[in-house]
Short mmCIF file of C-alpha atoms in Angstrom, two decimals:
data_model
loop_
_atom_site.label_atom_id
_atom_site.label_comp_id
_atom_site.label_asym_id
_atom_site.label_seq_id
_atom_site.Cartn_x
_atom_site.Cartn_y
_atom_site.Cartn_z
CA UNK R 1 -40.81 195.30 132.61
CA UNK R 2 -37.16 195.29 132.37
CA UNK R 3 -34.74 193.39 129.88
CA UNK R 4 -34.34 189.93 130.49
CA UNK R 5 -36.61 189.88 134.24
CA UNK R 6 -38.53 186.76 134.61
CA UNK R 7 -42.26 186.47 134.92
CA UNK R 8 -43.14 182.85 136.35
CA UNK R 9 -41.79 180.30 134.29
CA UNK R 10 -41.74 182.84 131.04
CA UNK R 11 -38.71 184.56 129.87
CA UNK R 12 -40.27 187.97 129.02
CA UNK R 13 -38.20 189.96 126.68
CA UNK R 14 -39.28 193.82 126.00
CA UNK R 15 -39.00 194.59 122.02
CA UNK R 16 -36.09 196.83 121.83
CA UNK R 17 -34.95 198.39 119.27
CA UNK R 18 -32.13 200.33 118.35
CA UNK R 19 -33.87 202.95 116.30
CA UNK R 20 -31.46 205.77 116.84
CA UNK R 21 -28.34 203.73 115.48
CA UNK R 22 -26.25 205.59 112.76
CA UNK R 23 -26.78 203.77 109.67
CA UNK R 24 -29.90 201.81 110.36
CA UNK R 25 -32.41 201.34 107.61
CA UNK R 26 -34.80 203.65 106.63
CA UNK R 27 -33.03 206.55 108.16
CA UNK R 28 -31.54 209.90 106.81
CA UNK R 29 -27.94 208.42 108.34
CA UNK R 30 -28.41 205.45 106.69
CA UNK R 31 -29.58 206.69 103.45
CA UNK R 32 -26.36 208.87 103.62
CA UNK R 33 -24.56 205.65 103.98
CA UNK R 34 -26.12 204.02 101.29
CA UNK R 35 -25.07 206.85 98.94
CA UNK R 36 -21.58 207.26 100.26
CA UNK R 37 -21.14 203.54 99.63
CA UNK R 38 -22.63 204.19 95.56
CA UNK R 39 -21.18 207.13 95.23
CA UNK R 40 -17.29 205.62 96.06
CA UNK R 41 -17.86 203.04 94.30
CA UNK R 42 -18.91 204.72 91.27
CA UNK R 43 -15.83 206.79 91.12
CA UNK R 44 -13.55 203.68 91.55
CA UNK R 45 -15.48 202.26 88.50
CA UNK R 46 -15.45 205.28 86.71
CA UNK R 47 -11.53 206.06 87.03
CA UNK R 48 -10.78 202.57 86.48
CA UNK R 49 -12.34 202.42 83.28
CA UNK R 50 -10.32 205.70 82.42
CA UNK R 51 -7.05 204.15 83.02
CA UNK R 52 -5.88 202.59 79.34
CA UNK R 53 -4.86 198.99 79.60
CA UNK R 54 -6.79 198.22 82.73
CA UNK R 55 -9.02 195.51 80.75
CA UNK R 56 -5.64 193.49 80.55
CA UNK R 57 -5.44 192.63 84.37
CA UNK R 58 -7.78 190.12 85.62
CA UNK R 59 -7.63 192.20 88.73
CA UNK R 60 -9.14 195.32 88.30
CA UNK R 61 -11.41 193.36 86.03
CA UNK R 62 -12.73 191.78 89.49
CA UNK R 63 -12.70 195.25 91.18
CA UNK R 64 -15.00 196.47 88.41
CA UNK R 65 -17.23 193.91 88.33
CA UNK R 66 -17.43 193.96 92.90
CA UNK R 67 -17.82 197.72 92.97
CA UNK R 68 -20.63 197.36 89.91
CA UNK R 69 -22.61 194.90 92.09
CA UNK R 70 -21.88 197.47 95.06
CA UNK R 71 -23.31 200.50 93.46
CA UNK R 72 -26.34 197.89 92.54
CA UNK R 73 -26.73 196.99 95.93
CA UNK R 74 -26.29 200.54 97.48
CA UNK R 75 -28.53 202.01 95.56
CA UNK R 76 -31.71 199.71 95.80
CA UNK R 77 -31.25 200.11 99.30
CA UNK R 78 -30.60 204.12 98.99
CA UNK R 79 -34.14 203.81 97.56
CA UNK R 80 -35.28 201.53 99.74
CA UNK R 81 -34.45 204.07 102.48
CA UNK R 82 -35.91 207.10 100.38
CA UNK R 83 -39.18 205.31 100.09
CA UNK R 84 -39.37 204.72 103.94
CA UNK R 85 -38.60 207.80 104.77
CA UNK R 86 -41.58 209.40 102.41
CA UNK R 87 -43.91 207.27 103.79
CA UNK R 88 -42.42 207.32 107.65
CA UNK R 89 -42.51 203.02 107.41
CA UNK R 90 -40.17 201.47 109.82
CA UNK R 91 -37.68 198.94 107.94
CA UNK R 92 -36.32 196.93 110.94
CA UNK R 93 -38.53 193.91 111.06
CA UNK R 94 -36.73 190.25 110.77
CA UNK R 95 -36.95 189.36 107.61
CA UNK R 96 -35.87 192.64 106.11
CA UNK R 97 -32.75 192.90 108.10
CA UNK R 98 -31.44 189.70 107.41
CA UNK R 99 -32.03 189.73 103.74
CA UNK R 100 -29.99 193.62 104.27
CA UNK R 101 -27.43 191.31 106.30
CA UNK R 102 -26.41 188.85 104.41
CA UNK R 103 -26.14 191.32 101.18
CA UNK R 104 -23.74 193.40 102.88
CA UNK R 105 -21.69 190.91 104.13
CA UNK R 106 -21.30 189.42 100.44
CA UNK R 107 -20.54 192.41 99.07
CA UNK R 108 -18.32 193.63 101.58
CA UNK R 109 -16.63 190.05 101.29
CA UNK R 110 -16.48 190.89 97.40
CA UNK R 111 -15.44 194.26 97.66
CA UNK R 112 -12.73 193.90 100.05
CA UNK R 113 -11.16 190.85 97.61
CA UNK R 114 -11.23 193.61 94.85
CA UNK R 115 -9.48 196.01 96.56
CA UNK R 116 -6.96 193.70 97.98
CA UNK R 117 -6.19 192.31 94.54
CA UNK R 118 -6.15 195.26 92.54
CA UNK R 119 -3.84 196.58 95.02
CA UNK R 120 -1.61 194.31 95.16
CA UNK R 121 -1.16 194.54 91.13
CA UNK R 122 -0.85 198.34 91.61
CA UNK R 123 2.36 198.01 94.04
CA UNK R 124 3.31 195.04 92.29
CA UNK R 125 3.57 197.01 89.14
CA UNK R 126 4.50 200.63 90.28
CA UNK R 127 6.91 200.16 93.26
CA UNK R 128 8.73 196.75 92.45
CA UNK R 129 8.57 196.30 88.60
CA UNK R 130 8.93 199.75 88.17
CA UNK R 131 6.35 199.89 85.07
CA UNK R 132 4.81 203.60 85.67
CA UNK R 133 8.34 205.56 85.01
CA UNK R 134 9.41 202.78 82.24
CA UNK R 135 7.69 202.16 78.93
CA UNK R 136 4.90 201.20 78.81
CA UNK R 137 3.97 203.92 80.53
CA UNK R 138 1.22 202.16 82.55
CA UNK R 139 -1.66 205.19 84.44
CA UNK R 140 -0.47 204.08 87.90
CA UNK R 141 -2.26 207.08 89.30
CA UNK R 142 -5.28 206.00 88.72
CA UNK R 143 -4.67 202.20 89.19
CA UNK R 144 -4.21 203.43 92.66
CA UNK R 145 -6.87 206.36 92.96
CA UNK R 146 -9.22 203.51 92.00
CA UNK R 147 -7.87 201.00 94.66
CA UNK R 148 -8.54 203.65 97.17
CA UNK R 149 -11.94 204.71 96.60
CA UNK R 150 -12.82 200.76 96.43
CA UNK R 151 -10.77 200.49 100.15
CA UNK R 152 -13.17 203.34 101.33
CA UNK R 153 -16.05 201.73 100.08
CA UNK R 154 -15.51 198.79 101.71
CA UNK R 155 -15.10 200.89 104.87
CA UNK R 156 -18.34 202.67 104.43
CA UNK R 157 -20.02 199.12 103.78
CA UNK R 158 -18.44 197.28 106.93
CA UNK R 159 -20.04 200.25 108.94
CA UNK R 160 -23.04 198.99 107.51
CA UNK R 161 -22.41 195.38 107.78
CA UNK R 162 -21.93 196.25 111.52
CA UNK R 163 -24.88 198.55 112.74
CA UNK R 164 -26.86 196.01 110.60
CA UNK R 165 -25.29 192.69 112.42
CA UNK R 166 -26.73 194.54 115.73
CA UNK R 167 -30.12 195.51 114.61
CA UNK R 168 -30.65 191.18 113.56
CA UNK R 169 -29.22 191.25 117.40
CA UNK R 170 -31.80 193.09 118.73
CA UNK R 171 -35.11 192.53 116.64
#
């Protein structure tokens, strides 16, 4: 029966599935994903926290506290993936995908605002007020190292936001 033909007065619709999408749930791709995503965001944490005087700009304060929540998320649903993949189980029913939906969407949303903030602070503060070359010496370098790894993350999760948007489209 094909997609969308009718039968009678029933619309009969055959249960496809886009199992071979990059990035879908339970998947080596999208366990890859998953740890790409915790992994960046990890390292924007981690060189954040590095940089001395960060803790005085409510900005990367917010990028901290977004890419914390993303390495949360990322990696519940790295081991969600792990688990499915020992135990061959297929992830892609309704209620699964929509929960996996809406959670990347709000932290995408939330990451994104980090990285936008923090760097517009880091330009703010290294090209126009000219504070890395003038005391106080602020670590500009990794203000900005940060910012991009968080910018990359949020790349890596609209990928997911995406390929998950169509799998809700299709199940």
């Amino acid at each position: 029966m094909l997609y969308g033909e009718l039968k009678g007065l029933k619309f009969v619709r055959n249960n496809i599935r886009m199992k071979h999408l990059v990035g879908s749930p339970g998947t080596v791709s999208g366990l890859l994903l998953r740890l790409g995503q915790c992994l960046l965001a990890a390292g924007s944490i981690g060189i954040m926290v590095s940089a001395s005087g960060f803790s005085n700009y409510t900005a990367f304060c917010y990028l901290i506290a977004s890419m914390g929540l993303q390495v949360l998320w990322s990696s519940g649903l790295a081991c969600l993936d792990i688990y499915a993949l020992r135990i061959k189980r297929d992830l892609q029913n309704p209620v699964l995908v929509s929960l996996f939906v809406v959670g990347d969407w709000v932290t995408a949303t939330l990451s994104l605002a980090g990285a936008c903030s923090s760097a517009g602070i880091a330009v703010l503060y290294s090209k126009d007020l000219n504070l890395c070359s003038t005391p106080p010496h602020l670590p500009c370098g990794r203000f900005e190292l940060s910012v991009v790894l968080a910018f990359l993350t949020w790349f890596l999760i609209a990928i997911s936001s995406h390929v998950m948007f169509w799998i809700l489209a299709t199940i």
